[in-house]
Amino acid sequence: MAYNFLAPERDQLYLLPPSIADWLPEDHLAFFVLDALEEMDLSPFYGDYRDEGRGGAAHHLKAMVALLLYAYCLGVRSSRQIERACHVDVAFRVICAGLFPDHTTIARFPKRHEQALKQLFIASLLLCATAGMASVGLVAVDGTKMAADASMQANRTKDAIDAEVEQMFAEADAADEAEDAAFGEARGDEPPALLRGRADRRRRFHQAKQLLDDELEASRRAHEAHLAKRATKEQAAGKKLRGRKPKAPEDKTGHKEKKANTTDPESKVMSTAKGYLQGYNAQAVANEDQVIVAAEVTDEQNDAHQLHPMIDATQRSLADAGIAERPGKLLADAGYASEENFAALDDDDPDAYLATRNMKNNPRPRTARRGPLKKDATLVDKMDRKVSNKAGRALYRRRQQLIEPVFGQIKDARGIRGFMRRGKAACESEWKLICGTHNLLKLYRRACVDPSAAPFSRLAVGSTC
């Protein structure tokens, strides 16, 4: 009895050359990314290249941008993993069309085009708008902590940084003396391993030291302003104020313990539900289709100062995408609630519904749900009444349906929980790229159900995912 198997023919020669277009089904995400890229304005990328055709050839911009977009859609961000995928993954080979950029080229591309990559977020928002997915009648804002490419163990006090800088200079002098003794006036082949990247180390240590110095100077100015205000009150009252006189920042023992990270000086220690991490606070505004309409990065752990910056960021991103509609209602949790934030809201801002307490752990309103408020009611009390009545509660409950799944899809589905680059500007560029690919995935899934949502893609010809 013979087995009836389909035998693999690995040595079979093709009589006709294969077409890359036949390697994947037409409704594959890779083809969708390539089709979407044709609708994007890539002119900001071309500014860094010469147009006279001289010099060594570079990998085509469209191929590199498509490679980055597709990799981020899958949550693959390591340059070495992307390089490996270009050799073994069919979809990546289709994206690169048979070219194999090395990991150094892949890693340098986002750094070289840091500003241009931010525009891909606006381009993704514009594509979503053409599909009717960029309505902003109701939006929600929230932040999530993203890990920096730095260890918490790299945090140092100002005294420790000064000591390490002195040690670095001593090591440099010792290495120079050893090289002079070994080579004389001749040049050595390569600097010692200890001193490779010394210039970058010095830059990062200097930046960390400068941040601590600037923070101390800001504390001094705030202390002097507070003393002047206190003196004015004492002069008006004709007597000294009660209480202990504030200490200068240098006298506070806590200030000596303040630290900066020597790997990524702009990152901060962030508190999360699972403990602490070295990172940034990534902010996003999403609409009812869970499309991100604004994305920013801050080094402030608290969200209290991010309400109005995110409203402004939403207005800017909508204007850049050519969307005339402006946010109608804005939902946010208690982290954004403060008397100052509510006082700064005006008629040009969206109608805000902000929790003033943890609605789950503290279900009881600050004031009664009905009846007139007290004459001395604060803006926080008024907002609490607004979100505590029946209509306000129903509207506020939609917040978690708009913004929370966005972070879940980025962090859990794609596994993106931190940044690959260092520095606030670099991380902001990467965050916009992450959010832009999130929007592309939303549009792709909508087009799978309704191909007319993306008329530019080959999905529109009738393929189904």
GROMACS .gro file of C-alpha atoms in nm:
model
  465
    1MET     CA    1   0.000   0.000   0.000
    2ALA     CA    2   0.139   0.340  -0.099
    3TYR     CA    3   0.084   0.659   0.098
    4ASN     CA    4  -0.096   0.934  -0.088
    5PHE     CA    5   0.115   1.242   0.003
    6LEU     CA    6   0.184   1.564  -0.183
    7ALA     CA    7   0.560   1.556  -0.220
    8PRO     CA    8   0.754   1.884  -0.182
    9GLU     CA    9   0.973   1.962  -0.483
   10ARG     CA   10   1.241   2.190  -0.343
   11ASP     CA   11   1.466   2.142  -0.645
   12GLN     CA   12   1.192   2.231  -0.895
   13LEU     CA   13   1.309   2.498  -1.139
   14TYR     CA   14   1.068   2.769  -1.253
   15LEU     CA   15   1.012   2.778  -1.625
   16LEU     CA   16   0.898   3.140  -1.599
   17PRO     CA   17   1.030   3.403  -1.356
   18PRO     CA   18   0.797   3.438  -1.053
   19SER     CA   19   0.617   3.766  -0.987
   20ILE     CA   20   0.650   3.925  -0.645
   21ALA     CA   21   0.285   4.030  -0.672
   22ASP     CA   22   0.189   3.661  -0.663
   23TRP     CA   23   0.366   3.588  -0.335
   24LEU     CA   24   0.086   3.727  -0.117
   25PRO     CA   25  -0.292   3.756  -0.150
   26GLU     CA   26  -0.410   4.095  -0.267
   27ASP     CA   27  -0.583   4.169   0.064
   28HIS     CA   28  -0.260   4.130   0.264
   29LEU     CA   29  -0.156   4.411   0.499
   30ALA     CA   30   0.174   4.454   0.313
   31PHE     CA   31  -0.004   4.550  -0.009
   32PHE     CA   32  -0.236   4.780   0.186
   33VAL     CA   33   0.065   4.964   0.334
   34LEU     CA   34   0.219   5.000  -0.011
   35ASP     CA   35  -0.108   5.132  -0.155
   36ALA     CA   36  -0.153   5.375   0.135
   37LEU     CA   37   0.203   5.500   0.088
   38GLU     CA   38   0.121   5.604  -0.267
   39GLU     CA   39  -0.137   5.846  -0.122
   40MET     CA   40   0.107   6.007   0.122
   41ASP     CA   41   0.321   6.314   0.063
   42LEU     CA   42   0.682   6.205   0.113
   43SER     CA   43   0.839   6.533   0.003
   44PRO     CA   44   0.977   6.608   0.356
   45PHE     CA   45   1.196   6.298   0.326
   46TYR     CA   46   1.366   6.409   0.004
   47GLY     CA   47   1.524   6.720   0.157
   48ASP     CA   48   1.816   6.522   0.300
   49TYR     CA   49   1.926   6.382  -0.034
   50ARG     CA   50   2.114   6.534  -0.327
   51ASP     CA   51   1.921   6.555  -0.651
   52GLU     CA   52   2.212   6.557  -0.899
   53GLY     CA   53   2.248   6.179  -0.890
   54ARG     CA   54   2.609   6.173  -0.770
   55GLY     CA   55   2.752   5.948  -0.500
   56GLY     CA   56   2.654   5.602  -0.388
   57ALA     CA   57   2.295   5.495  -0.440
   58ALA     CA   58   2.070   5.493  -0.134
   59HIS     CA   59   1.778   5.263  -0.070
   60HIS     CA   60   1.462   5.414  -0.218
   61LEU     CA   61   1.267   5.630   0.024
   62LYS     CA   62   0.936   5.461  -0.051
   63ALA     CA   63   1.080   5.118   0.022
   64MET     CA   64   1.236   5.234   0.351
   65VAL     CA   65   0.923   5.418   0.468
   66ALA     CA   66   0.703   5.121   0.371
   67LEU     CA   67   0.939   4.885   0.553
   68LEU     CA   68   0.923   5.098   0.868
   69LEU     CA   69   0.543   5.133   0.853
   70TYR     CA   70   0.482   4.762   0.798
   71ALA     CA   71   0.729   4.659   1.070
   72TYR     CA   72   0.568   4.894   1.322
   73CYS     CA   73   0.223   4.766   1.226
   74LEU     CA   74   0.341   4.422   1.338
   75GLY     CA   75   0.523   4.554   1.644
   76VAL     CA   76   0.865   4.462   1.501
   77ARG     CA   77   1.095   4.755   1.578
   78SER     CA   78   1.444   4.614   1.632
   79SER     CA   79   1.662   4.698   1.331
   80ARG     CA   80   1.825   4.354   1.347
   81GLN     CA   81   1.489   4.179   1.359
   82ILE     CA   82   1.369   4.384   1.061
   83GLU     CA   83   1.687   4.300   0.868
   84ARG     CA   84   1.639   3.930   0.944
   85ALA     CA   85   1.273   3.946   0.836
   86CYS     CA   86   1.375   4.100   0.503
   87HIS     CA   87   1.558   3.775   0.427
   88VAL     CA   88   1.313   3.514   0.559
   89ASP     CA   89   0.965   3.672   0.569
   90VAL     CA   90   0.772   3.679   0.241
   91ALA     CA   91   0.577   3.995   0.327
   92PHE     CA   92   0.894   4.184   0.418
   93ARG     CA   93   1.055   4.069   0.093
   94VAL     CA   94   0.755   4.202  -0.097
   95ILE     CA   95   0.787   4.535   0.083
   96CYS     CA   96   1.158   4.561  -0.004
   97ALA     CA   97   1.110   4.417  -0.355
   98GLY     CA   98   1.413   4.190  -0.323
   99LEU     CA   99   1.647   4.447  -0.164
  100PHE     CA  100   1.805   4.374   0.173
  101PRO     CA  101   1.889   4.686   0.377
  102ASP     CA  102   2.122   4.611   0.667
  103HIS     CA  103   2.033   4.687   1.027
  104THR     CA  104   2.260   4.993   1.039
  105THR     CA  105   2.077   5.152   0.747
  106ILE     CA  106   1.742   5.066   0.906
  107ALA     CA  107   1.846   5.210   1.245
  108ARG     CA  108   1.982   5.533   1.096
  109PHE     CA  109   1.675   5.603   0.884
  110PRO     CA  110   1.441   5.713   1.172
  111LYS     CA  111   1.719   5.922   1.321
  112ARG     CA  112   1.792   6.095   0.991
  113HIS     CA  113   1.424   6.163   0.917
  114GLU     CA  114   1.301   6.238   1.268
  115GLN     CA  115   1.087   6.536   1.169
  116ALA     CA  116   0.958   6.385   0.844
  117LEU     CA  117   0.835   6.072   1.025
  118LYS     CA  118   0.603   6.290   1.234
  119GLN     CA  119   0.419   6.383   0.915
  120LEU     CA  120   0.323   6.019   0.859
  121PHE     CA  121   0.084   6.053   1.153
  122ILE     CA  122  -0.090   6.345   0.980
  123ALA     CA  123  -0.094   6.145   0.655
  124SER     CA  124  -0.262   5.852   0.831
  125LEU     CA  125  -0.521   6.087   0.981
  126LEU     CA  126  -0.593   6.229   0.636
  127LEU     CA  127  -0.650   5.879   0.496
  128CYS     CA  128  -0.887   5.801   0.782
  129ALA     CA  129  -1.072   6.125   0.710
  130THR     CA  130  -1.134   6.019   0.349
  131ALA     CA  131  -1.293   5.702   0.487
  132GLY     CA  132  -1.518   5.900   0.722
  133MET     CA  133  -1.331   5.782   1.030
  134ALA     CA  134  -1.198   6.117   1.154
  135SER     CA  135  -1.513   6.261   1.308
  136VAL     CA  136  -1.433   6.448   1.630
  137GLY     CA  137  -1.778   6.519   1.768
  138LEU     CA  138  -1.675   6.315   2.071
  139VAL     CA  139  -1.310   6.254   2.168
  140ALA     CA  140  -1.126   6.126   2.473
  141VAL     CA  141  -0.778   6.209   2.599
  142ASP     CA  142  -0.552   6.000   2.820
  143GLY     CA  143  -0.188   5.921   2.879
  144THR     CA  144   0.009   5.601   2.917
  145LYS     CA  145   0.357   5.546   3.056
  146MET     CA  146   0.609   5.422   2.799
  147ALA     CA  147   0.947   5.286   2.902
  148ALA     CA  148   1.255   5.474   2.786
  149ASP     CA  149   1.559   5.305   2.638
  150ALA     CA  150   1.734   5.353   2.970
  151SER     CA  151   1.769   5.174   3.302
  152MET     CA  152   1.655   5.316   3.633
  153GLN     CA  153   1.997   5.212   3.766
  154ALA     CA  154   2.150   5.484   3.548
  155ASN     CA  155   1.999   5.762   3.763
  156ARG     CA  156   2.267   5.967   3.940
  157THR     CA  157   2.274   6.258   4.181
  158LYS     CA  158   2.459   6.577   4.086
  159ASP     CA  159   2.754   6.487   4.310
  160ALA     CA  160   2.776   6.139   4.157
  161ILE     CA  161   2.769   6.284   3.804
  162ASP     CA  162   3.048   6.529   3.889
  163ALA     CA  163   3.257   6.244   4.029
  164GLU     CA  164   3.203   6.026   3.722
  165VAL     CA  165   3.289   6.313   3.486
  166GLU     CA  166   3.616   6.365   3.672
  167GLN     CA  167   3.686   5.992   3.645
  168MET     CA  168   3.615   6.001   3.270
  169PHE     CA  169   3.868   6.281   3.220
  170ALA     CA  170   4.124   6.093   3.428
  171GLU     CA  171   4.071   5.779   3.220
  172ALA     CA  172   4.107   5.984   2.901
  173ASP     CA  173   4.435   6.136   3.018
  174ALA     CA  174   4.568   5.794   3.118
  175ALA     CA  175   4.470   5.646   2.782
  176ASP     CA  176   4.633   5.935   2.594
  177GLU     CA  177   4.956   5.885   2.788
  178ALA     CA  178   4.950   5.510   2.720
  179GLU     CA  179   4.891   5.569   2.348
  180ASP     CA  180   5.171   5.827   2.332
  181ALA     CA  181   5.407   5.581   2.496
  182ALA     CA  182   5.304   5.298   2.263
  183PHE     CA  183   5.272   5.482   1.930
  184GLY     CA  184   5.464   5.805   1.976
  185GLU     CA  185   5.347   6.050   1.713
  186ALA     CA  186   5.196   5.768   1.504
  187ARG     CA  187   4.823   5.701   1.500
  188GLY     CA  188   4.688   5.384   1.667
  189ASP     CA  189   4.448   5.156   1.481
  190GLU     CA  190   4.155   5.202   1.718
  191PRO     CA  191   4.086   5.369   2.054
  192PRO     CA  192   4.064   5.142   2.359
  193ALA     CA  193   3.727   4.978   2.417
  194LEU     CA  194   3.697   5.172   2.743
  195LEU     CA  195   3.693   5.502   2.556
  196ARG     CA  196   3.480   5.413   2.253
  197GLY     CA  197   3.178   5.640   2.247
  198ARG     CA  198   3.348   5.869   2.500
  199ALA     CA  199   3.216   6.181   2.330
  200ASP     CA  200   2.859   6.054   2.351
  201ARG     CA  201   2.905   5.960   2.717
  202ARG     CA  202   3.035   6.308   2.795
  203ARG     CA  203   2.742   6.463   2.612
  204ARG     CA  204   2.488   6.258   2.806
  205PHE     CA  205   2.656   6.324   3.141
  206HIS     CA  206   2.680   6.696   3.064
  207GLN     CA  207   2.310   6.702   2.968
  208ALA     CA  208   2.212   6.522   3.290
  209LYS     CA  209   2.421   6.765   3.495
  210GLN     CA  210   2.273   7.064   3.310
  211LEU     CA  211   1.917   6.943   3.377
  212LEU     CA  212   1.986   6.924   3.750
  213ASP     CA  213   2.150   7.268   3.746
  214ASP     CA  214   1.854   7.418   3.558
  215GLU     CA  215   1.611   7.258   3.803
  216LEU     CA  216   1.804   7.401   4.097
  217GLU     CA  217   1.808   7.746   3.935
  218ALA     CA  218   1.432   7.729   3.873
  219SER     CA  219   1.380   7.632   4.238
  220ARG     CA  220   1.588   7.929   4.348
  221ARG     CA  221   1.386   8.172   4.136
  222ALA     CA  222   1.059   8.026   4.265
  223HIS     CA  223   1.190   8.054   4.624
  224GLU     CA  224   1.287   8.419   4.575
  225ALA     CA  225   0.948   8.498   4.421
  226HIS     CA  226   0.775   8.327   4.712
  227LEU     CA  227   0.980   8.528   4.965
  228ALA     CA  228   0.897   8.852   4.782
  229LYS     CA  229   0.525   8.768   4.784
  230ARG     CA  230   0.547   8.678   5.151
  231ALA     CA  231   0.723   9.007   5.231
  232THR     CA  232   0.454   9.202   5.044
  233LYS     CA  233   0.181   9.034   5.251
  234GLU     CA  234   0.370   9.104   5.575
  235GLN     CA  235   0.414   9.468   5.482
  236ALA     CA  236   0.046   9.504   5.399
  237ALA     CA  237  -0.060   9.332   5.722
  238GLY     CA  238   0.196   9.518   5.934
  239LYS     CA  239   0.310   9.197   6.103
  240LYS     CA  240   0.499   8.880   6.025
  241LEU     CA  241   0.310   8.585   5.884
  242ARG     CA  242   0.267   8.279   6.098
  243GLY     CA  243   0.453   7.962   6.023
  244ARG     CA  244   0.812   7.871   5.952
  245LYS     CA  245   1.002   8.076   5.694
  246PRO     CA  246   1.058   7.872   5.374
  247LYS     CA  247   1.406   7.726   5.331
  248ALA     CA  248   1.622   7.792   5.030
  249PRO     CA  249   1.652   7.500   4.783
  250GLU     CA  250   2.018   7.444   4.881
  251ASP     CA  251   1.912   7.394   5.245
  252LYS     CA  252   1.661   7.123   5.160
  253THR     CA  253   1.813   6.780   5.209
  254GLY     CA  254   1.571   6.635   4.954
  255HIS     CA  255   1.721   6.841   4.672
  256LYS     CA  256   2.060   6.671   4.707
  257GLU     CA  257   1.889   6.341   4.639
  258LYS     CA  258   1.733   6.452   4.309
  259LYS     CA  259   1.866   6.250   4.020
  260ALA     CA  260   1.897   6.255   3.643
  261ASN     CA  261   1.940   5.959   3.411
  262THR     CA  262   2.280   5.946   3.242
  263THR     CA  263   2.156   5.721   2.958
  264ASP     CA  264   1.851   5.927   2.860
  265PRO     CA  265   1.867   6.248   3.067
  266GLU     CA  266   1.527   6.370   2.947
  267SER     CA  267   1.343   6.061   3.070
  268LYS     CA  268   1.195   6.051   3.419
  269VAL     CA  269   1.099   5.791   3.677
  270MET     CA  270   0.728   5.723   3.619
  271SER     CA  271   0.482   5.561   3.858
  272THR     CA  272   0.254   5.295   3.710
  273ALA     CA  273   0.001   5.046   3.846
  274LYS     CA  274   0.273   4.780   3.833
  275GLY     CA  275   0.549   4.985   3.994
  276TYR     CA  276   0.802   5.234   3.862
  277LEU     CA  277   0.972   5.263   3.526
  278GLN     CA  278   1.216   5.497   3.356
  279GLY     CA  279   1.025   5.652   3.073
  280TYR     CA  280   0.789   5.912   2.933
  281ASN     CA  281   0.420   5.999   2.952
  282ALA     CA  282   0.272   5.939   2.604
  283GLN     CA  283  -0.050   6.131   2.543
  284ALA     CA  284  -0.318   6.054   2.284
  285VAL     CA  285  -0.663   6.181   2.180
  286ALA     CA  286  -0.895   5.929   2.013
  287ASN     CA  287  -1.240   5.956   1.853
  288GLU     CA  288  -1.534   5.716   1.844
  289ASP     CA  289  -1.366   5.504   1.573
  290GLN     CA  290  -1.062   5.473   1.802
  291VAL     CA  291  -0.860   5.671   1.549
  292ILE     CA  292  -0.589   5.879   1.714
  293VAL     CA  293  -0.629   6.245   1.621
  294ALA     CA  294  -0.346   6.388   1.837
  295ALA     CA  295  -0.032   6.241   1.990
  296GLU     CA  296   0.235   6.402   2.207
  297VAL     CA  297   0.505   6.298   2.456
  298THR     CA  298   0.587   6.468   2.785
  299ASP     CA  299   0.832   6.400   3.065
  300GLU     CA  300   0.577   6.503   3.330
  301GLN     CA  301   0.432   6.209   3.517
  302ASN     CA  302   0.109   6.385   3.613
  303ASP     CA  303  -0.158   6.452   3.349
  304ALA     CA  304  -0.282   6.768   3.524
  305HIS     CA  305  -0.084   7.002   3.296
  306GLN     CA  306  -0.164   6.816   2.973
  307LEU     CA  307  -0.533   6.902   2.920
  308HIS     CA  308  -0.492   7.228   2.730
  309PRO     CA  309  -0.172   7.124   2.545
  310MET     CA  310  -0.359   6.821   2.412
  311ILE     CA  311  -0.659   7.034   2.311
  312ASP     CA  312  -0.419   7.259   2.120
  313ALA     CA  313  -0.241   6.957   1.969
  314THR     CA  314  -0.575   6.822   1.847
  315GLN     CA  315  -0.659   7.153   1.681
  316ARG     CA  316  -0.318   7.158   1.510
  317SER     CA  317  -0.327   6.800   1.382
  318LEU     CA  318  -0.680   6.844   1.244
  319ALA     CA  319  -0.577   7.166   1.070
  320ASP     CA  320  -0.263   7.002   0.927
  321ALA     CA  321  -0.476   6.717   0.791
  322GLY     CA  322  -0.718   6.964   0.632
  323ILE     CA  323  -1.008   6.860   0.857
  324ALA     CA  324  -1.239   7.154   0.923
  325GLU     CA  325  -1.439   6.992   1.203
  326ARG     CA  326  -1.338   7.078   1.559
  327PRO     CA  327  -1.386   6.863   1.871
  328GLY     CA  328  -1.736   6.890   2.014
  329LYS     CA  329  -1.715   6.705   2.346
  330LEU     CA  330  -1.403   6.599   2.533
  331LEU     CA  331  -1.382   6.318   2.789
  332ALA     CA  332  -1.098   6.276   3.038
  333ASP     CA  333  -1.035   6.105   3.370
  334ALA     CA  334  -0.965   6.268   3.707
  335GLY     CA  335  -0.593   6.303   3.632
  336TYR     CA  336  -0.672   6.609   3.417
  337ALA     CA  337  -0.909   6.774   3.667
  338SER     CA  338  -0.803   7.091   3.845
  339GLU     CA  339  -0.949   7.430   3.927
  340GLU     CA  340  -0.692   7.596   3.698
  341ASN     CA  341  -0.774   7.373   3.402
  342PHE     CA  342  -1.147   7.436   3.435
  343ALA     CA  343  -1.094   7.811   3.468
  344ALA     CA  344  -0.890   7.815   3.145
  345LEU     CA  345  -1.165   7.650   2.937
  346ASP     CA  346  -1.336   7.895   2.702
  347ASP     CA  347  -1.594   7.894   2.424
  348ASP     CA  348  -1.337   7.785   2.164
  349ASP     CA  349  -1.258   7.469   2.359
  350PRO     CA  350  -1.469   7.152   2.338
  351ASP     CA  351  -1.744   7.087   2.592
  352ALA     CA  352  -1.543   6.904   2.859
  353TYR     CA  353  -1.665   6.615   3.075
  354LEU     CA  354  -1.392   6.539   3.328
  355ALA     CA  355  -1.414   6.316   3.630
  356THR     CA  356  -1.311   6.490   3.951
  357ARG     CA  357  -1.270   6.167   4.146
  358ASN     CA  358  -1.224   5.797   4.089
  359MET     CA  359  -1.575   5.716   3.967
  360LYS     CA  360  -1.539   5.346   4.051
  361ASN     CA  361  -1.387   5.369   4.398
  362ASN     CA  362  -1.572   5.687   4.491
  363PRO     CA  363  -1.917   5.661   4.331
  364ARG     CA  364  -2.069   5.918   4.561
  365PRO     CA  365  -2.067   6.271   4.410
  366ARG     CA  366  -1.896   6.560   4.583
  367THR     CA  367  -2.235   6.731   4.588
  368ALA     CA  368  -2.584   6.593   4.549
  369ARG     CA  369  -2.683   6.491   4.194
  370ARG     CA  370  -2.980   6.728   4.206
  371GLY     CA  371  -3.074   7.057   4.360
  372PRO     CA  372  -2.902   7.394   4.344
  373LEU     CA  373  -2.530   7.416   4.412
  374LYS     CA  374  -2.397   7.632   4.690
  375LYS     CA  375  -2.307   7.989   4.602
  376ASP     CA  376  -1.943   7.924   4.688
  377ALA     CA  377  -1.926   7.606   4.477
  378THR     CA  378  -1.592   7.568   4.303
  379LEU     CA  379  -1.543   7.485   3.935
  380VAL     CA  380  -1.445   7.135   4.045
  381ASP     CA  381  -1.780   7.101   4.224
  382LYS     CA  382  -1.963   7.221   3.914
  383MET     CA  383  -1.778   6.974   3.690
  384ASP     CA  384  -1.850   6.695   3.937
  385ARG     CA  385  -2.221   6.777   3.918
  386LYS     CA  386  -2.197   6.780   3.539
  387VAL     CA  387  -2.058   6.424   3.516
  388SER     CA  388  -2.267   6.291   3.806
  389ASN     CA  389  -2.614   6.342   3.662
  390LYS     CA  390  -2.773   6.074   3.445
  391ALA     CA  391  -2.676   6.222   3.109
  392GLY     CA  392  -2.324   6.310   3.224
  393ARG     CA  393  -2.258   5.962   3.363
  394ALA     CA  394  -2.378   5.797   3.043
  395LEU     CA  395  -2.153   6.019   2.832
  396TYR     CA  396  -1.848   5.983   3.056
  397ARG     CA  397  -1.874   5.603   3.055
  398ARG     CA  398  -1.794   5.613   2.684
  399ARG     CA  399  -1.444   5.740   2.764
  400GLN     CA  400  -1.311   5.393   2.831
  401GLN     CA  401  -1.456   5.270   2.500
  402LEU     CA  402  -1.270   5.538   2.305
  403ILE     CA  403  -0.921   5.568   2.450
  404GLU     CA  404  -0.852   5.263   2.667
  405PRO     CA  405  -0.865   5.008   2.380
  406VAL     CA  406  -0.616   5.222   2.186
  407PHE     CA  407  -0.346   5.172   2.448
  408GLY     CA  408  -0.440   4.805   2.481
  409GLN     CA  409  -0.400   4.750   2.107
  410ILE     CA  410  -0.063   4.925   2.104
  411LYS     CA  411   0.081   4.769   2.418
  412ASP     CA  412  -0.077   4.425   2.433
  413ALA     CA  413  -0.166   4.338   2.074
  414ARG     CA  414   0.151   4.479   1.917
  415GLY     CA  415   0.375   4.451   2.222
  416ILE     CA  416   0.495   4.813   2.205
  417ARG     CA  417   0.554   4.911   2.567
  418GLY     CA  418   0.856   5.136   2.534
  419PHE     CA  419   1.060   5.350   2.298
  420MET     CA  420   1.360   5.232   2.097
  421ARG     CA  421   1.519   5.577   2.073
  422ARG     CA  422   1.650   5.820   2.333
  423GLY     CA  423   1.560   6.182   2.399
  424LYS     CA  424   1.219   6.346   2.419
  425ALA     CA  425   1.218   6.467   2.056
  426ALA     CA  426   1.319   6.125   1.924
  427CYS     CA  427   1.057   5.950   2.139
  428GLU     CA  428   0.790   6.194   2.024
  429SER     CA  429   0.877   6.114   1.662
  430GLU     CA  430   0.853   5.742   1.738
  431TRP     CA  431   0.524   5.785   1.926
  432LYS     CA  432   0.370   5.961   1.627
  433LEU     CA  433   0.491   5.676   1.405
  434ILE     CA  434   0.333   5.425   1.644
  435CYS     CA  435   0.006   5.619   1.644
  436GLY     CA  436   0.016   5.660   1.266
  437THR     CA  437   0.048   5.284   1.215
  438HIS     CA  438  -0.236   5.236   1.465
  439ASN     CA  439  -0.455   5.450   1.238
  440LEU     CA  440  -0.347   5.256   0.932
  441LEU     CA  441  -0.445   4.930   1.100
  442LYS     CA  442  -0.786   5.076   1.186
  443LEU     CA  443  -0.834   5.181   0.825
  444TYR     CA  444  -0.716   4.842   0.698
  445ARG     CA  445  -0.966   4.655   0.914
  446ARG     CA  446  -1.245   4.890   0.805
  447ALA     CA  447  -1.149   4.837   0.440
  448CYS     CA  448  -1.161   4.459   0.487
  449VAL     CA  449  -1.528   4.494   0.582
  450ASP     CA  450  -1.610   4.784   0.349
  451PRO     CA  451  -1.359   4.803   0.059
  452SER     CA  452  -1.501   5.139  -0.048
  453ALA     CA  453  -1.350   5.291   0.269
  454ALA     CA  454  -1.008   5.270   0.102
  455PRO     CA  455  -1.064   5.328  -0.271
  456PHE     CA  456  -0.689   5.370  -0.325
  457SER     CA  457  -0.611   5.010  -0.223
  458ARG     CA  458  -0.648   4.688  -0.416
  459LEU     CA  459  -0.906   4.588  -0.153
  460ALA     CA  460  -1.150   4.807  -0.344
  461VAL     CA  461  -1.156   4.560  -0.632
  462GLY     CA  462  -1.353   4.315  -0.421
  463SER     CA  463  -1.101   4.122  -0.210
  464THR     CA  464  -1.202   4.032   0.143
  465CYS     CA  465  -0.970   3.979   0.437
   0.00000   0.00000   0.00000
